[in-house]
CSV table of C-alpha atoms in Angstrom, one decimal:
chain,number,residue,atom,x,y,z
A,1,MET,CA,79.6,156.2,133.7
A,2,SER,CA,81.3,158.1,130.9
A,3,ILE,CA,82.8,156.4,127.8
A,4,SER,CA,86.3,157.0,129.2
A,5,GLY,CA,85.2,155.6,132.5
A,6,ARG,CA,83.9,152.4,130.9
A,7,LEU,CA,87.1,152.0,128.9
A,8,ASN,CA,89.2,152.5,132.0
A,9,HIS,CA,87.1,149.9,133.9
A,10,ALA,CA,87.5,147.3,131.1
A,11,TYR,CA,91.2,148.2,130.7
A,12,ASP,CA,92.0,147.8,134.4
A,13,GLU,CA,90.4,144.4,134.5
A,14,ALA,CA,92.5,143.3,131.6
A,15,LYS,CA,95.7,145.0,132.7
A,16,GLY,CA,95.6,143.1,136.0
A,17,ASN,CA,95.4,139.7,134.4
A,18,LYS,CA,98.7,137.9,134.3
A,19,TRP,CA,97.8,135.8,131.2
A,20,LEU,CA,97.1,139.0,129.2
A,21,ARG,CA,100.4,140.3,130.4
A,22,TYR,CA,102.1,137.3,129.0
A,23,PHE,CA,100.2,137.7,125.8
A,24,ALA,CA,101.4,141.4,125.5
A,25,VAL,CA,105.0,140.2,126.0
A,26,PHE,CA,104.4,137.5,123.4
A,27,CYS,CA,103.1,140.1,120.9
A,28,ARG,CA,106.1,142.4,121.5
A,29,VAL,CA,108.6,139.6,120.9
A,30,VAL,CA,106.9,138.3,117.8
A,31,LEU,CA,106.5,141.7,116.2
A,32,ALA,CA,110.1,142.5,117.0
A,33,LEU,CA,111.2,139.2,115.4
A,34,GLY,CA,109.2,140.1,112.4
A,35,PHE,CA,111.2,143.3,111.8
A,36,ILE,CA,114.7,142.1,112.7
A,37,PRO,CA,115.4,139.8,109.7
A,38,SER,CA,114.0,142.3,107.2
A,39,GLY,CA,115.8,145.2,108.8
A,40,ILE,CA,119.2,143.3,108.7
A,41,VAL,CA,118.6,142.5,105.0
A,42,LYS,CA,118.1,146.2,104.2
A,43,VAL,CA,121.0,147.4,106.2
A,44,MET,CA,123.3,144.9,104.4
A,45,GLY,CA,122.0,146.3,101.1
A,46,GLU,CA,120.5,143.0,99.9
A,47,ARG,CA,117.1,142.8,98.1
A,48,PHE,CA,114.3,141.8,100.5
A,49,ALA,CA,112.4,138.7,99.4
A,50,SER,CA,115.1,137.9,96.9
A,51,GLY,CA,113.2,134.7,95.9
A,52,LEU,CA,110.3,136.9,94.6
A,53,SER,CA,110.3,137.4,90.8
A,54,VAL,CA,110.9,141.0,89.7
A,55,ASN,CA,107.9,140.5,87.4
A,56,HIS,CA,105.6,139.9,90.4
A,57,PRO,CA,103.5,142.9,91.4
A,58,LEU,CA,105.2,143.1,94.7
A,59,GLY,CA,108.5,142.4,93.0
A,60,HIS,CA,108.2,145.6,91.0
A,61,TYR,CA,107.9,147.5,94.3
A,62,LEU,CA,110.7,145.8,96.1
A,63,GLU,CA,113.1,146.1,93.2
A,64,ALA,CA,112.4,149.9,93.0
A,65,LEU,CA,112.7,150.2,96.8
A,66,HIS,CA,116.1,148.4,96.7
A,67,ARG,CA,117.4,150.9,94.2
A,68,THR,CA,116.7,153.9,96.5
A,69,GLU,CA,120.2,153.5,98.1
A,70,TYR,CA,120.4,155.1,101.5
A,71,TYR,CA,116.6,155.4,101.8
A,72,TYR,CA,116.5,151.6,101.7
A,73,THR,CA,119.1,151.5,104.4
A,74,PHE,CA,117.2,154.0,106.5
A,75,ILE,CA,114.1,151.8,106.4
A,76,GLY,CA,116.2,148.9,107.6
A,77,ILE,CA,117.8,150.9,110.5
A,78,SER,CA,114.3,152.1,111.5
A,79,GLN,CA,112.9,148.5,111.6
A,80,LEU,CA,115.8,147.4,113.8
A,81,LEU,CA,115.4,150.4,116.1
A,82,ILE,CA,111.7,149.7,116.4
A,83,ALA,CA,112.4,146.0,117.2
A,84,VAL,CA,114.8,147.0,120.0
A,85,LEU,CA,112.3,149.5,121.4
A,86,LEU,CA,109.6,146.8,121.5
A,87,LEU,CA,111.8,144.4,123.4
A,88,ILE,CA,112.6,147.0,126.1
A,89,PRO,CA,109.6,147.3,128.5
A,90,ARG,CA,110.1,151.0,129.2
A,91,THR,CA,110.2,151.9,125.5
A,92,ALA,CA,107.6,149.3,124.3
A,93,LEU,CA,104.9,151.9,123.7
A,94,LEU,CA,107.1,154.1,121.6
A,95,GLY,CA,108.0,151.0,119.6
A,96,ALA,CA,104.4,150.1,119.1
A,97,LEU,CA,103.5,153.6,118.0
A,98,MET,CA,106.3,153.6,115.5
A,99,TYR,CA,105.5,150.1,114.3
A,100,PHE,CA,101.8,150.9,113.5
A,101,PRO,CA,102.1,153.1,110.4
A,102,ILE,CA,104.8,150.8,108.9
A,103,ILE,CA,102.8,147.6,109.4
A,104,LEU,CA,99.6,149.3,108.3
A,105,ASN,CA,101.4,150.3,105.1
A,106,ILE,CA,102.8,146.8,104.6
A,107,CYS,CA,99.4,145.2,105.2
A,108,ILE,CA,97.6,147.5,102.7
A,109,LEU,CA,100.4,146.9,100.1
A,110,ALA,CA,100.1,143.1,100.6
A,111,TYR,CA,96.3,143.2,99.8
A,112,ALA,CA,96.8,145.6,96.9
A,113,VAL,CA,99.1,143.3,95.1
A,114,ARG,CA,97.3,140.1,96.3
A,115,PHE,CA,100.5,138.9,98.0
A,116,GLU,CA,100.4,135.5,99.7
A,117,GLY,CA,101.6,137.2,102.9
A,118,THR,CA,98.3,139.0,103.5
A,119,ARG,CA,97.4,136.7,106.4
A,120,ILE,CA,100.6,137.2,108.4
A,121,THR,CA,100.6,141.0,107.8
A,122,THR,CA,97.0,141.2,109.0
A,123,LEU,CA,97.8,139.2,112.2
A,124,MET,CA,100.8,141.5,112.8
A,125,LEU,CA,98.7,144.5,112.4
A,126,LEU,CA,96.1,143.1,114.9
A,127,ALA,CA,98.9,142.3,117.3
A,128,ASN,CA,100.2,145.9,117.0
A,129,ILE,CA,96.7,147.2,117.7
A,130,PHE,CA,96.5,145.1,120.8
A,131,LEU,CA,99.7,146.5,122.1
A,132,LEU,CA,98.4,150.0,121.6
A,133,CYS,CA,95.3,149.1,123.5
A,134,TRP,CA,97.4,147.5,126.2
A,135,ASP,CA,99.0,150.9,126.9
A,136,TYR,CA,95.7,152.7,126.7
A,137,ASN,CA,96.3,154.3,130.1
A,138,ARG,CA,99.4,156.1,128.6
A,139,ILE,CA,97.7,157.3,125.4
A,140,LYS,CA,94.2,158.0,126.6
A,141,HIS,CA,95.0,161.6,127.2
A,142,ILE,CA,95.4,162.2,123.5
A,143,LEU,CA,92.0,160.5,122.7
A,144,PRO,CA,88.9,162.6,122.2
A,145,PHE,CA,87.3,161.5,125.5
A,146,LYS,CA,86.6,163.8,128.4
A,147,GLN,CA,88.6,162.7,131.5
A,148,THR,CA,86.8,162.8,134.9
A,149,LYS,CA,87.6,162.1,138.5
A,150,GLU,CA,85.8,158.8,138.1
A,151,ASP,CA,88.4,157.8,135.5
A,152,ASP,CA,91.2,158.5,137.9
A,153,TYR,CA,89.6,156.3,140.5
A,154,LEU,CA,89.1,153.4,138.0
A,155,ALA,CA,92.7,153.8,136.7
A,156,ARG,CA,94.1,152.9,140.1
A,157,GLU,CA,96.2,149.7,140.1
A,158,LYS,CA,94.3,146.5,141.1
A,159,PRO,CA,95.6,143.2,142.4
A,160,VAL,CA,96.9,140.7,139.8
A,161,SER,CA,94.3,138.2,138.6
A,162,HIS,CA,95.4,134.6,137.8
A,163,LYS,CA,92.1,133.7,136.1
A,164,PHE,CA,92.6,132.5,132.6
A,165,PRO,CA,90.7,134.8,130.2
A,166,SER,CA,89.2,132.0,128.1
A,167,LEU,CA,86.7,134.3,126.4
A,168,PHE,CA,89.5,136.6,125.2
A,169,PHE,CA,91.8,133.8,123.9
A,170,GLY,CA,88.7,132.2,122.3
A,171,GLY,CA,88.2,135.5,120.5
A,172,VAL,CA,91.8,135.5,119.4
A,173,PHE,CA,91.5,132.0,118.0
A,174,VAL,CA,88.3,132.9,116.2
A,175,MET,CA,89.9,136.1,114.8
A,176,ILE,CA,92.9,134.1,113.5
A,177,ALA,CA,90.6,131.6,111.9
A,178,ALA,CA,88.6,134.4,110.3
A,179,VAL,CA,91.6,136.0,108.8
A,180,ILE,CA,92.8,132.7,107.3
A,181,ILE,CA,89.4,131.8,105.9
A,182,ILE,CA,88.5,135.2,104.6
A,183,ASN,CA,91.9,135.6,102.9
A,184,HIS,CA,91.4,132.1,101.3
A,185,PHE,CA,88.1,133.2,99.6
A,186,MET,CA,88.8,136.9,99.1
A,187,TYR,CA,90.3,136.6,95.6
A,188,ASP,CA,89.3,134.4,92.7
A,189,ILE,CA,93.0,134.3,91.7
A,190,ARG,CA,96.4,135.3,93.1
A,191,PRO,CA,99.7,135.7,91.2
A,192,GLY,CA,101.5,133.5,93.8
A,193,ASN,CA,105.1,134.1,94.8
A,194,SER,CA,106.4,132.3,91.7
A,195,ARG,CA,105.2,131.1,88.4
A,196,ILE,CA,105.1,127.5,89.6
A,197,GLU,CA,103.1,128.5,92.7
A,198,CYS,CA,100.7,130.5,90.4
A,199,THR,CA,100.2,127.7,87.9
A,200,ASN,CA,99.8,125.1,90.7
A,201,GLY,CA,96.7,126.9,91.8
A,202,CYS,CA,95.1,126.7,88.3
A,203,ALA,CA,94.0,123.1,88.8
A,204,GLY,CA,91.3,124.3,91.2
A,205,ASN,CA,90.4,127.4,89.3
A,206,SER,CA,87.0,127.7,87.6
A,207,ASP,CA,88.8,128.3,84.3
A,208,PRO,CA,92.3,126.7,84.3
A,209,LYS,CA,93.2,128.0,80.8
A,210,ALA,CA,92.4,131.6,81.7
A,211,CYS,CA,94.4,131.1,85.0
A,212,LEU,CA,97.5,129.8,83.1
A,213,GLU,CA,97.3,132.9,80.8
A,214,PHE,CA,97.1,135.1,83.9
A,215,CYS,CA,100.2,133.5,85.3
A,216,GLY,CA,102.1,134.0,82.1
A,217,CYS,CA,100.9,137.6,82.0
A,218,ILE,CA,102.3,138.2,85.4
A,219,HIS,CA,105.5,136.1,85.6
A,220,ASP,CA,106.5,136.0,81.9
A,221,GLN,CA,105.4,139.3,80.5
A,222,GLY,CA,105.7,141.3,83.7
A,223,LYS,CA,102.5,143.3,83.1
A,224,GLN,CA,100.7,145.3,85.8
A,225,LEU,CA,98.3,143.4,88.0
A,226,HIS,CA,95.2,145.2,86.8
A,227,GLU,CA,96.1,144.6,83.2
A,228,CYS,CA,96.5,140.9,83.8
A,229,LEU,CA,93.2,140.8,85.8
A,230,ASN,CA,91.4,142.5,83.0
A,231,GLU,CA,92.8,139.9,80.5
A,232,TYR,CA,91.8,137.1,82.9
A,233,ASP,CA,88.2,138.3,83.2
A,234,LYS,CA,87.9,138.6,79.4
A,235,ALA,CA,89.4,135.1,78.9
A,236,LYS,CA,86.8,133.7,81.4
A,237,GLU,CA,84.0,135.3,79.3
């Protein structure tokens, strides 16, 4: 059996399961809800994450983005449009395709500035990837796999299965737990979303004094993240 044939076989088994269909709808709704509030804020011209200090690494970015005028509004309109596309079954794939580059960019940005929202953006990215896999039968023709007659046979619609896919949902649970745990131990220090949040984390830091200096470097002096990290490393030494 070809690679495409094996993928089609696994896909058809999943596509015919009612629980996975419910999960796909759940992912569409959750991702749409993730874009609607932020889209409305941008369309109204308000600064996104207004509670985030301008001195925060992500705050620098959001403040600059807010000052781009109609580009900022364009992003908001795009997010609202994508949310609507996701909620409509016929246009859900288009919404998922448009969602992917945006959430990938947001996810990488969150990790780059050590934002506290890295966990949620990672889960949103994984949910988006699931939706793209869910519509594999519609995008497989642009993938670098040779299509055969066997693939067409396997792609035929099968009866709906009511069996609960415990292995799949067990994997989802493990993946969520892994994202949370890995993010918890990924960085020795984070700037937090505010000075208080940053300093509150210093109690459990290996060098509380160096941690407090790092928080002041970020939230009081407004220096770049890499500068403050360099000073933090030197203070620890």
